[in-house]
Coordinates of C-alpha atoms and ligand atoms in Angstrom, one line a residue:
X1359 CA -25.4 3.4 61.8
X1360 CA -23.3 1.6 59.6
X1361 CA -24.5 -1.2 59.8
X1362 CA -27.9 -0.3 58.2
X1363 CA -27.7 1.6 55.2
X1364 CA -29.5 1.7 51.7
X1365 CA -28.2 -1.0 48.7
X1366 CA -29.8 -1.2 45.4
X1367 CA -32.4 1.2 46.7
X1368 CA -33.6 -0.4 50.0
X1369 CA -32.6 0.5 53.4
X1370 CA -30.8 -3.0 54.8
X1371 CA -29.8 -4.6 58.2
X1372 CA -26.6 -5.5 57.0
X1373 CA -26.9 -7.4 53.5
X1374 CA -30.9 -7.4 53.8
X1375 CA -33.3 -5.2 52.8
X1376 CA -35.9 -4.0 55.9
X1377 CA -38.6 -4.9 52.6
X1378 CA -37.6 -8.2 53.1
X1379 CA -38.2 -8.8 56.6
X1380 CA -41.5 -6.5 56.8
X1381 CA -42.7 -9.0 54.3
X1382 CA -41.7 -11.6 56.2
X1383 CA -42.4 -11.3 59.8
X1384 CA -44.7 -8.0 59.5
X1385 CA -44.8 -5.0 61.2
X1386 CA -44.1 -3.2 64.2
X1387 CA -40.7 -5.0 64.2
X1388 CA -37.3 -4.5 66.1
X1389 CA -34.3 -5.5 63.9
X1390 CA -30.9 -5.9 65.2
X1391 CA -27.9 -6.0 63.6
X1392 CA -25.5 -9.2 64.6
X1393 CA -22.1 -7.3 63.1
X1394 CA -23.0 -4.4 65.2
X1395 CA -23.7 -5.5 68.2
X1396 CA -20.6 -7.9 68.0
X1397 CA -18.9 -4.8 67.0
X1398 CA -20.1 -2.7 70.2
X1399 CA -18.9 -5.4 72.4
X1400 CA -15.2 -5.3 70.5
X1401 CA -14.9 -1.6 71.1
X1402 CA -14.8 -2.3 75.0
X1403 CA -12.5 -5.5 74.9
X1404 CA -10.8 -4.2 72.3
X1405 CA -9.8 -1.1 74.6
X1406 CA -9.0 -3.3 77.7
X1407 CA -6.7 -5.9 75.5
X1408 CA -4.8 -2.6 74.4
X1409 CA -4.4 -1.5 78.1
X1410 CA -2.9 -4.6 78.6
X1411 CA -5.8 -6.0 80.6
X1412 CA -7.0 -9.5 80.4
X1413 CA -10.3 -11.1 82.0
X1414 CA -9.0 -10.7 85.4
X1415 CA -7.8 -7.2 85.3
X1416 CA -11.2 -6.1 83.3
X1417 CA -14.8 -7.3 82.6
X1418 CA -17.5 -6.3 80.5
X1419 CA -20.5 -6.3 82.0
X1420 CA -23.2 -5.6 79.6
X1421 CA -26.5 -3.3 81.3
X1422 CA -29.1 -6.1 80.3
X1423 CA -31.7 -3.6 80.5
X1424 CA -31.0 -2.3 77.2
X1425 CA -32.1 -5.1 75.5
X1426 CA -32.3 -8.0 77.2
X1427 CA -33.5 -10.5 74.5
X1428 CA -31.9 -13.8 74.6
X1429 CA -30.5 -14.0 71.5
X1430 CA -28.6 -10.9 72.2
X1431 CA -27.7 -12.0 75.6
X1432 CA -26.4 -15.2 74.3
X1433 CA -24.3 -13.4 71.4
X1434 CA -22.4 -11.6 74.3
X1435 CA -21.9 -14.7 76.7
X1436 CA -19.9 -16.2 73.7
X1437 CA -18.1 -12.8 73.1
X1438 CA -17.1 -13.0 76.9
X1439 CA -19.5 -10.4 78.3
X1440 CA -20.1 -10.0 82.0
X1441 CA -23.4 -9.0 82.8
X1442 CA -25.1 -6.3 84.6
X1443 CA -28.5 -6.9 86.1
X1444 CA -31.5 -5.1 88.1
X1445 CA -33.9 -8.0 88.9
X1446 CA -34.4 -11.3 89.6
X1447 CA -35.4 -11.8 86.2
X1448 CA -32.8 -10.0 84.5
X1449 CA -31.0 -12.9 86.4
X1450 CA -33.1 -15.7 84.7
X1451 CA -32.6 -14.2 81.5
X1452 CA -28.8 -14.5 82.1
X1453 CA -28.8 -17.7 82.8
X1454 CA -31.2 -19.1 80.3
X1455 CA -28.8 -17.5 77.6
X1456 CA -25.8 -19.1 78.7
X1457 CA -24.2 -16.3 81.3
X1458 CA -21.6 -17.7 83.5
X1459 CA -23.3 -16.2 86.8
X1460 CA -19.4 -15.5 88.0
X1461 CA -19.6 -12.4 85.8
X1462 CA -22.5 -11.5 86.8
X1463 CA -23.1 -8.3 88.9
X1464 CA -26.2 -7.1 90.8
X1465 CA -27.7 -3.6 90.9
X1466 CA -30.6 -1.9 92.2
X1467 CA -32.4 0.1 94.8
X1468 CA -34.6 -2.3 95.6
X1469 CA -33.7 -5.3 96.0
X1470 CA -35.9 -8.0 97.2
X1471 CA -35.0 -11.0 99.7
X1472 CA -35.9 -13.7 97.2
X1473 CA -33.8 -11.9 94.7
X1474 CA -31.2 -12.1 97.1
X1475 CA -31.3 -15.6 97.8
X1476 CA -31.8 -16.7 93.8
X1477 CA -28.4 -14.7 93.1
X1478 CA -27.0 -15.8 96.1
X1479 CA -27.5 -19.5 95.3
X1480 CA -26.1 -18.7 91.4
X1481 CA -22.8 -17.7 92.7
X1482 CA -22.8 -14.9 91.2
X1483 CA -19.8 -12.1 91.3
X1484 CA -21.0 -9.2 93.3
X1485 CA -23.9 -7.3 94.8
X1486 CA -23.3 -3.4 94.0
X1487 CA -25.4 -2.2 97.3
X1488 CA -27.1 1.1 97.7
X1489 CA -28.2 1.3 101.0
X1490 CA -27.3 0.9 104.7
X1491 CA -30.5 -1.0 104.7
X1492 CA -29.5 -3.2 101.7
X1493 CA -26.3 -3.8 103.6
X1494 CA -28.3 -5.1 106.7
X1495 CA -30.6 -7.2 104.2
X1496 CA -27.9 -8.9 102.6
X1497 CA -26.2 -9.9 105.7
X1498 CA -28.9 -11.5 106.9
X1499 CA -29.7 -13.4 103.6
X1500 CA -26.7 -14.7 103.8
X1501 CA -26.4 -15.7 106.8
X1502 CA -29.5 -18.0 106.8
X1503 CA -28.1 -19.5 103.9
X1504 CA -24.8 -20.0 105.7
X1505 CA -22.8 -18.7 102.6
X1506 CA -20.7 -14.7 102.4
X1507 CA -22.1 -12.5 99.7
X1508 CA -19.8 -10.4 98.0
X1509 CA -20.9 -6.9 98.0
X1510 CA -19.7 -3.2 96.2
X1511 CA -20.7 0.2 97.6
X1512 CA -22.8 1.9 94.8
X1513 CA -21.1 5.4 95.7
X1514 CA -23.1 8.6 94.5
X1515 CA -20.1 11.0 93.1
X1516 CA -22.3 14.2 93.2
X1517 CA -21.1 15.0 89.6
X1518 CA -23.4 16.0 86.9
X1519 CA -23.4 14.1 84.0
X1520 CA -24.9 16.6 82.2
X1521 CA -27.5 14.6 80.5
X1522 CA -31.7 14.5 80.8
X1523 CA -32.8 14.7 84.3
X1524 CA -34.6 11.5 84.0
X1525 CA -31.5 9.6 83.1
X1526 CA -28.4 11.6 85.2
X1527 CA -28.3 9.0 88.5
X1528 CA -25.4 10.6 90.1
X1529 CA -26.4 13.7 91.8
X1530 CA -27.3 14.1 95.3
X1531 CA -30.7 14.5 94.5
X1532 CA -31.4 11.2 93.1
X1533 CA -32.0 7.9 94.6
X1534 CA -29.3 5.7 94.1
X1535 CA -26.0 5.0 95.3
X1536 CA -24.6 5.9 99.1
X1537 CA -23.4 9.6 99.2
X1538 CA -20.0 10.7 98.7
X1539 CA -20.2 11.9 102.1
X1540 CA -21.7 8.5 103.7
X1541 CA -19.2 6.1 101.8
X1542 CA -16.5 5.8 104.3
X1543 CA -18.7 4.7 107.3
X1544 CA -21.0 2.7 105.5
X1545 CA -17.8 0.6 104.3
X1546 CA -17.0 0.1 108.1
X1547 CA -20.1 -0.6 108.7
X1548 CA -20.1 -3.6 105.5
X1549 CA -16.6 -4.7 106.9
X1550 CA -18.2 -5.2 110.7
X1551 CA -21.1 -7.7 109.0
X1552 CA -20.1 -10.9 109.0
X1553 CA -22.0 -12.6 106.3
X1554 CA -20.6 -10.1 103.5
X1555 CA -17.0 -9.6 102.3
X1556 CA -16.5 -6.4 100.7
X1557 CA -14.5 -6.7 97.1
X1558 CA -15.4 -3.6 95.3
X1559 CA -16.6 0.2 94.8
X1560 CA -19.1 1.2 91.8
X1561 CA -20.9 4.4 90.7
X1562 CA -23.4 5.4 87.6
X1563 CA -23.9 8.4 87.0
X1564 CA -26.0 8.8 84.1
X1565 CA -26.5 7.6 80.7
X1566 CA -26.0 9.2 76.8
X1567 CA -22.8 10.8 78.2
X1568 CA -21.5 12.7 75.5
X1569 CA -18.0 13.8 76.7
X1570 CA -16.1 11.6 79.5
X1571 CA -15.1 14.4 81.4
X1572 CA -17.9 13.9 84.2
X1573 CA -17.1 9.7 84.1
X1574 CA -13.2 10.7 84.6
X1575 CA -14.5 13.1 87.5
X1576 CA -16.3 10.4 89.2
X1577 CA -13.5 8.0 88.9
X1578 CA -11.2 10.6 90.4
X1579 CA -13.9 10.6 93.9
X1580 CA -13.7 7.0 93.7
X1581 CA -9.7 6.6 93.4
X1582 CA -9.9 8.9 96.3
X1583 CA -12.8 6.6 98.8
X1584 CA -10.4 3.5 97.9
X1585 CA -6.7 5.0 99.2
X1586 CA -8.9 6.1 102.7
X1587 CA -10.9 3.0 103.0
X1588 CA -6.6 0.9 102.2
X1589 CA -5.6 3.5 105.2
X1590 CA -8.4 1.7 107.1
X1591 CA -7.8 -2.0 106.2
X1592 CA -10.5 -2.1 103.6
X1593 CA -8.8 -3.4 100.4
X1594 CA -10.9 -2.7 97.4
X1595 CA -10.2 -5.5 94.7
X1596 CA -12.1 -3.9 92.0
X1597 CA -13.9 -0.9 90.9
X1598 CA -16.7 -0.5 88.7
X1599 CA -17.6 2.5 86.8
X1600 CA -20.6 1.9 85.4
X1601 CA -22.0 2.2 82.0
X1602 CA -23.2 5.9 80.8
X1603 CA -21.5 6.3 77.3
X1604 CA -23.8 8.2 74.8
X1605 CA -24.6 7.3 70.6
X1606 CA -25.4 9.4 67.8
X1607 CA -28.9 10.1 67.8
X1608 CA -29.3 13.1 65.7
X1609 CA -25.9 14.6 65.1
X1610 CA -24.1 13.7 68.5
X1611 CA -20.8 13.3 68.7
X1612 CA -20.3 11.2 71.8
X1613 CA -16.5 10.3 72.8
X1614 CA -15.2 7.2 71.3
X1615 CA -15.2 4.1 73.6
X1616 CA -11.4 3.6 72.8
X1617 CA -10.7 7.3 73.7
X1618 CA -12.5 7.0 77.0
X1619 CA -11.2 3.5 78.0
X1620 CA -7.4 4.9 77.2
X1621 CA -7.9 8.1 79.6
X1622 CA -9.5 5.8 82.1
X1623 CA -6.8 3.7 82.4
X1624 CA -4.2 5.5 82.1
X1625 CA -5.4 7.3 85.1
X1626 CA -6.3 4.1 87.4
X1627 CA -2.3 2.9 86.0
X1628 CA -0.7 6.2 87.1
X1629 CA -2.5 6.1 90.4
X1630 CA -1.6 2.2 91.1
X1631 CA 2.1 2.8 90.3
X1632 CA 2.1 6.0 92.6
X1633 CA 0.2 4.9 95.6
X1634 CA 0.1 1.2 95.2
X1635 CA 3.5 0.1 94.0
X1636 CA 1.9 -0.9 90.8
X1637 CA -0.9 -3.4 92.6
X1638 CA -3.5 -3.8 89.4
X1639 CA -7.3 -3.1 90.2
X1640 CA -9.4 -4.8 88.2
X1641 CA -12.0 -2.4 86.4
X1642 CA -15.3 -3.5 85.8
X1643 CA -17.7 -1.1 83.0
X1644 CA -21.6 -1.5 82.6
X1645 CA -21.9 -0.2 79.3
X1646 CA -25.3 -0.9 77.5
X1647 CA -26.5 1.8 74.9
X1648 CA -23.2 2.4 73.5
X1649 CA -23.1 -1.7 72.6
X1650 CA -26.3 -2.1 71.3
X1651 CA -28.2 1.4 70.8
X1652 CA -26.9 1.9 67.1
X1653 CA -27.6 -1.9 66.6
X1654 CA -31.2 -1.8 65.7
X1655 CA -34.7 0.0 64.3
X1656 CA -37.9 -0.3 64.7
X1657 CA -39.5 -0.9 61.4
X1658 CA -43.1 0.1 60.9
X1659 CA -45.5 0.7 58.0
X1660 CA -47.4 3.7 57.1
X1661 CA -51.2 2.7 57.8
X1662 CA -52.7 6.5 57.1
X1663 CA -51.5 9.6 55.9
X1664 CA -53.4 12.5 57.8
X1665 CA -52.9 16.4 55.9
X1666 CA -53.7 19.0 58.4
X1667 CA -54.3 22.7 58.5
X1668 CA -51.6 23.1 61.5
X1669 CA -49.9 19.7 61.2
X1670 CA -49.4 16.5 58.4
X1671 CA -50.0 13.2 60.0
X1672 CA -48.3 9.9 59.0
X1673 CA -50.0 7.4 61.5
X1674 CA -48.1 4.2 61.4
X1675 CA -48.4 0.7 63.3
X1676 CA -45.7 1.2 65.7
X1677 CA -46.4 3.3 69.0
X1678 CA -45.0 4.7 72.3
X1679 CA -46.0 1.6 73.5
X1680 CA -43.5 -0.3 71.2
X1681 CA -40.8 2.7 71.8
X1682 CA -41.4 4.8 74.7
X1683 CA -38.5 7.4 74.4
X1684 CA -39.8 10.5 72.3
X1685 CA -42.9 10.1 74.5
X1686 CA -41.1 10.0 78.0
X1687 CA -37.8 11.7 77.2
X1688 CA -39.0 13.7 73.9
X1689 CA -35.9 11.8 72.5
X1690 CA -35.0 12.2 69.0
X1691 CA -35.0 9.1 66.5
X1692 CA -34.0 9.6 62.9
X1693 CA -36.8 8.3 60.8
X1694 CA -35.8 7.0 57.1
X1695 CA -38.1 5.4 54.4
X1696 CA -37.1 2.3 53.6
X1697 CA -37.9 2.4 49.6
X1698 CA -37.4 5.9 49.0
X1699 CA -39.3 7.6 46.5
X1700 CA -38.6 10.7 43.9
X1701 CA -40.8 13.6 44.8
X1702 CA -41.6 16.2 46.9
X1703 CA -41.3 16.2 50.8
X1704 CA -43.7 17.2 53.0
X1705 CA -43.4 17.3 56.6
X1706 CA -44.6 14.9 58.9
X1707 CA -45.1 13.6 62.5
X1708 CA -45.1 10.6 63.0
X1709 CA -47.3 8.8 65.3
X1710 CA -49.1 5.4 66.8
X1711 CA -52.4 4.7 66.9
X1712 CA -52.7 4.5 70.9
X1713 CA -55.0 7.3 72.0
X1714 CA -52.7 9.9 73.6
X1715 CA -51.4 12.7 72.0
X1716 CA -48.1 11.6 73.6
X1717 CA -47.8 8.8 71.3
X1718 CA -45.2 10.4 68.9
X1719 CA -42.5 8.9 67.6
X1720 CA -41.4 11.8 65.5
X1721 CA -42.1 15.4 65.0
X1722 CA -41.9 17.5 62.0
X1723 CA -39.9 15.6 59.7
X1724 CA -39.3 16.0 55.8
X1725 CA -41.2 12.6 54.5
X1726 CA -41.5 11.8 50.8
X1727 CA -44.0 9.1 51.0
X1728 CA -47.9 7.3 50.7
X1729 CA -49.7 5.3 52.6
X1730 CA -48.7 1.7 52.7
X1731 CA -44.8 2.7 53.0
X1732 CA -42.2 1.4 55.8
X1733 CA -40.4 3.5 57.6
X1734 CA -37.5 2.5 60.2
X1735 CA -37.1 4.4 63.0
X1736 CA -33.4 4.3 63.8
X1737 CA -31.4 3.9 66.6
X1738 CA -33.9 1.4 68.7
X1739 CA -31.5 -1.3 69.8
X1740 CA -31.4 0.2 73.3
X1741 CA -34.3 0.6 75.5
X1742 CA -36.9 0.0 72.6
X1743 CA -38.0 -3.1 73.2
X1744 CA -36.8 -3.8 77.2
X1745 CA -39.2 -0.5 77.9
X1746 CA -42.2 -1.7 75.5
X1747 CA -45.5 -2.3 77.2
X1748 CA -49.4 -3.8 76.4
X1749 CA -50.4 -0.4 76.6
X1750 CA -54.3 -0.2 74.3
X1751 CA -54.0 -3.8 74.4
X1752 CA -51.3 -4.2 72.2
X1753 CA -49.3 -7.2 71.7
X1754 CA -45.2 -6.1 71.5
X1755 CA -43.4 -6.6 68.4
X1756 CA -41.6 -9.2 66.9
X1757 CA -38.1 -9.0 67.2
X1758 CA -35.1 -10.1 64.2
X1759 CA -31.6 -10.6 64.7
X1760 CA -29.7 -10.3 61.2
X1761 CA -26.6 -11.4 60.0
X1762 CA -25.2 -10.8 57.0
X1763 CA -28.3 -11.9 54.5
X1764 CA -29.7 -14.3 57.0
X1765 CA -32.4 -13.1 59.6
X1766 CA -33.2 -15.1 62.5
X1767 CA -37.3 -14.5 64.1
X1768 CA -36.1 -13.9 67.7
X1769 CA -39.2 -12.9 69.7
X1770 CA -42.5 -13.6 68.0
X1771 CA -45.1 -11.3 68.0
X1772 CA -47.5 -11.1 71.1
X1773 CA -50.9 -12.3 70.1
X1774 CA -53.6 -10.4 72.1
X1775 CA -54.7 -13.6 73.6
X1776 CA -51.3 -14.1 75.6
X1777 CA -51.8 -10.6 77.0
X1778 CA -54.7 -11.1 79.1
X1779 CA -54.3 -15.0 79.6
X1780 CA -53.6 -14.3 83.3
X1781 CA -56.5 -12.6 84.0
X1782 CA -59.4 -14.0 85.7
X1783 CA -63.2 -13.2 85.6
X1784 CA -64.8 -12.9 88.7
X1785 CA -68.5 -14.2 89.4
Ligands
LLP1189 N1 -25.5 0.6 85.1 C1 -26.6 1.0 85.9 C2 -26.5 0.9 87.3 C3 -27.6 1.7 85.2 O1 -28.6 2.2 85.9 C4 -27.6 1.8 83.8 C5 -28.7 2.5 83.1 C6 -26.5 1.3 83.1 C7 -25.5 0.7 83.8 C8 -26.4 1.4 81.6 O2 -26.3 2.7 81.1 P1 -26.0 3.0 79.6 O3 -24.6 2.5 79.3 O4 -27.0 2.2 78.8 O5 -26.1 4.4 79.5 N2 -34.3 4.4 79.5 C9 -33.4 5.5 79.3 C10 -32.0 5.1 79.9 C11 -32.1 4.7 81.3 C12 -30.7 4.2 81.9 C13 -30.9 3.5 83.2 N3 -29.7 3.0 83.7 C14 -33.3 5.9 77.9 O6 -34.0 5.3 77.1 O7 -32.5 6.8 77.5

């Protein structure tokens, strides 16, 4: 995480110190780094401009549930980002950031009608469909509304991804996508409905993907759907592989974006010039930890330290409710003091103050510090925040965008009073 690292003694979001911004906005707090998020973005256009690709022959579509705050949403719009949404109000978000709704794609199991009609009347680029169901749903959608929605098969590859169960989406045993074995007829069946025009083929198959060799396998299936479904008059403009591409955690070492991108396309190019006469495909990705995952912390303050005869607590003012990973995934986040001090370690978990012993944010860790001291949880730019909930009542943090030495407040802090203003007493 380059882009936080310690000057002059203090661990800094780019050129200023955490110190700085606990002091002034408080704690819990979710603090992004501008450069590196900029710099996540670049690693994926950068990669397509060097395959020779230009906006019509690839597209970025960030996953906006990895953090979907405005301000980030609105950095990528003016980068050029496409965007990748699940709901309705994923949607909203998009658009109130500035999204052009042409670059937007739509996934999802469940997708509602109204959700249907809302993207439907935004224009926007494609619906990546995972049902026969869906199929049917859309069609008819569309049809009251007298306009042709643009739809993409969601195709489950059966590969593993090799990755936590919770988070590997492409195996036959999980919910999404059409099967492998299903893909074929439920493209004739999309081609026979009238009010959708079939442009493209996706898949997902998991997320923190360490090595590309399961992505390159799935693309492989998909090359292989799109060359039957030509032989059947079904021309597939573009294909989406989805996002998946692990960080460094702990001490991961996940394949460069660059390094997959270049295998992908070289494969899709040497396919196109043997079986297509060199017809382009435009390629679509959904990347959304490997952009923003290593672009933010949660910083938090020490309220107690708590020795133990089995275990040393430090019990700080962020919880599971403000990062939910360790306690749903038992995912690993590096934890660094943010003034260190000279002295002997002891070791620590660290936990919230919600009342479950499942709020931990990390076990047994070599701390050198007292009561009073922040700490920054690393490597919480992706799905910190977009997974926080109220959980003990407990309004979510504020959230900072830096750049360079300036930082910009850009979610305030839930007061508890907002949290149950929707609620209603009963006589
Ligand atoms: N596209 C689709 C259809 C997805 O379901 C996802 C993530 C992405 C793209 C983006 O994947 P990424 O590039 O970020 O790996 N909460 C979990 C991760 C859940 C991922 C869900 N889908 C975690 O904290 O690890």
């Amino acid at each position: 995480m380059s882009d936080f690292s310690y000057q002059h003694g203090a661990l800094c979001a780019e050129n200023l110190s955490l110190a700085t911004i606990a002091d002034e906005f408080g704690t819990p707090a979710y603090v992004y780094s501008r450069a590196a998020i900029t710099r996540g973005y670049m690693a994926y256009a950068d990669a397509c401009r060097d395959a020779g690709r230009d906006a019509g022959t690839a597209l970025v579509c960030y996953s906006v549930k990895s953090n979907s705050n405005l301000a980030v949403l609105h950095l990528l719009a003016q980068l050029g980002s496409g965007f990748d949404i699940v709901s309705g109000g994923e949607l909203l978000r998009v658009l109130a950031a500035g999204g052009n709704p042409g670059k937007i794609i739509f996934s999802g199991v469940g997708k509602t009608r109204a959700e249907m009609q809302l993207a439907l009347s935004h224009g926007i680029a494609c619906f990546n469909v995972e049902s026969v169901s869906e199929l049917h749903r859309l069609n008819r959608v569309a049809g009251d509304m007298g306009v042709v929605a643009p739809i993409s098969l969601r195709v489950n590859p059966n590969v593993d991804a090799k990755t936590h169960p919770y988070i590997s989406t492409g195996l036959k045993e999980n919910k999404f996508g059409v099967a492998f074995d299903d893909a074929l007829a439920t493209y004739r069946t999309a081609a026979a409905l009238p009010h959708l025009r079939v442009t493209g083929i996706d898949c997902h198959i998991g997320s923190q993907l360490l090595d590309d060799a399961p992505l390159l396998e799935a693309l492989d299936k998909l090359i292989e759907l799109i060359d039957q479904l030509a032989a059947e008059g079904i021309v597939i403009a573009h294909l989406d592989i989805g996002g998946g591409l692990g960080i460094d955690y702990e001490a991961e070492q996940p394949v460069a974006v660059g390094a997959y991108l270049g295998r992908l396309f070289a494969r899709i190019d040497a396919w196109r010039v043997a079986r297509w006469q060199g017809a382009p495909v435009k390629v679509l990705f959904e990347p959304g930890r490997s952009i923003v995952g290593n672009a933010g912390v949660l910083l938090t303050r020490i309220e107690y330290l708590k020795p133990g005869s089995e275990k040393n607590f430090a019990i700080v003012d962020a919880a599971m409710n403000d990062l939910m990973r360790p306690a749903m995934y038992q995912a690993w986040h590096g934890v660094e003091a943010v003034l260190p001090r000279s002295g002997t370690t002891a070791t620590y978990d660290v936990v919230g103050p919600v009342c479950e012993s499942g709020d931990w944010l990390a076990r047994s860790r070599a701390l050198c510090v007292e009561e009073g001291d922040l700490l920054a949880i690393m490597s919480a730019g992706a799905y910190g925040m977009t997974m926080a909930s109220n959980y003990n009542t407990r309004g979510r943090a504020v959230e900072v965008l830096v750049d360079g030495n300036v930082s910009h407040l850009i979610r305030e802090r839930e007061l508890p009073e907002q949290l149950f203003a929707l609620e209603k007493i009963i006589s």
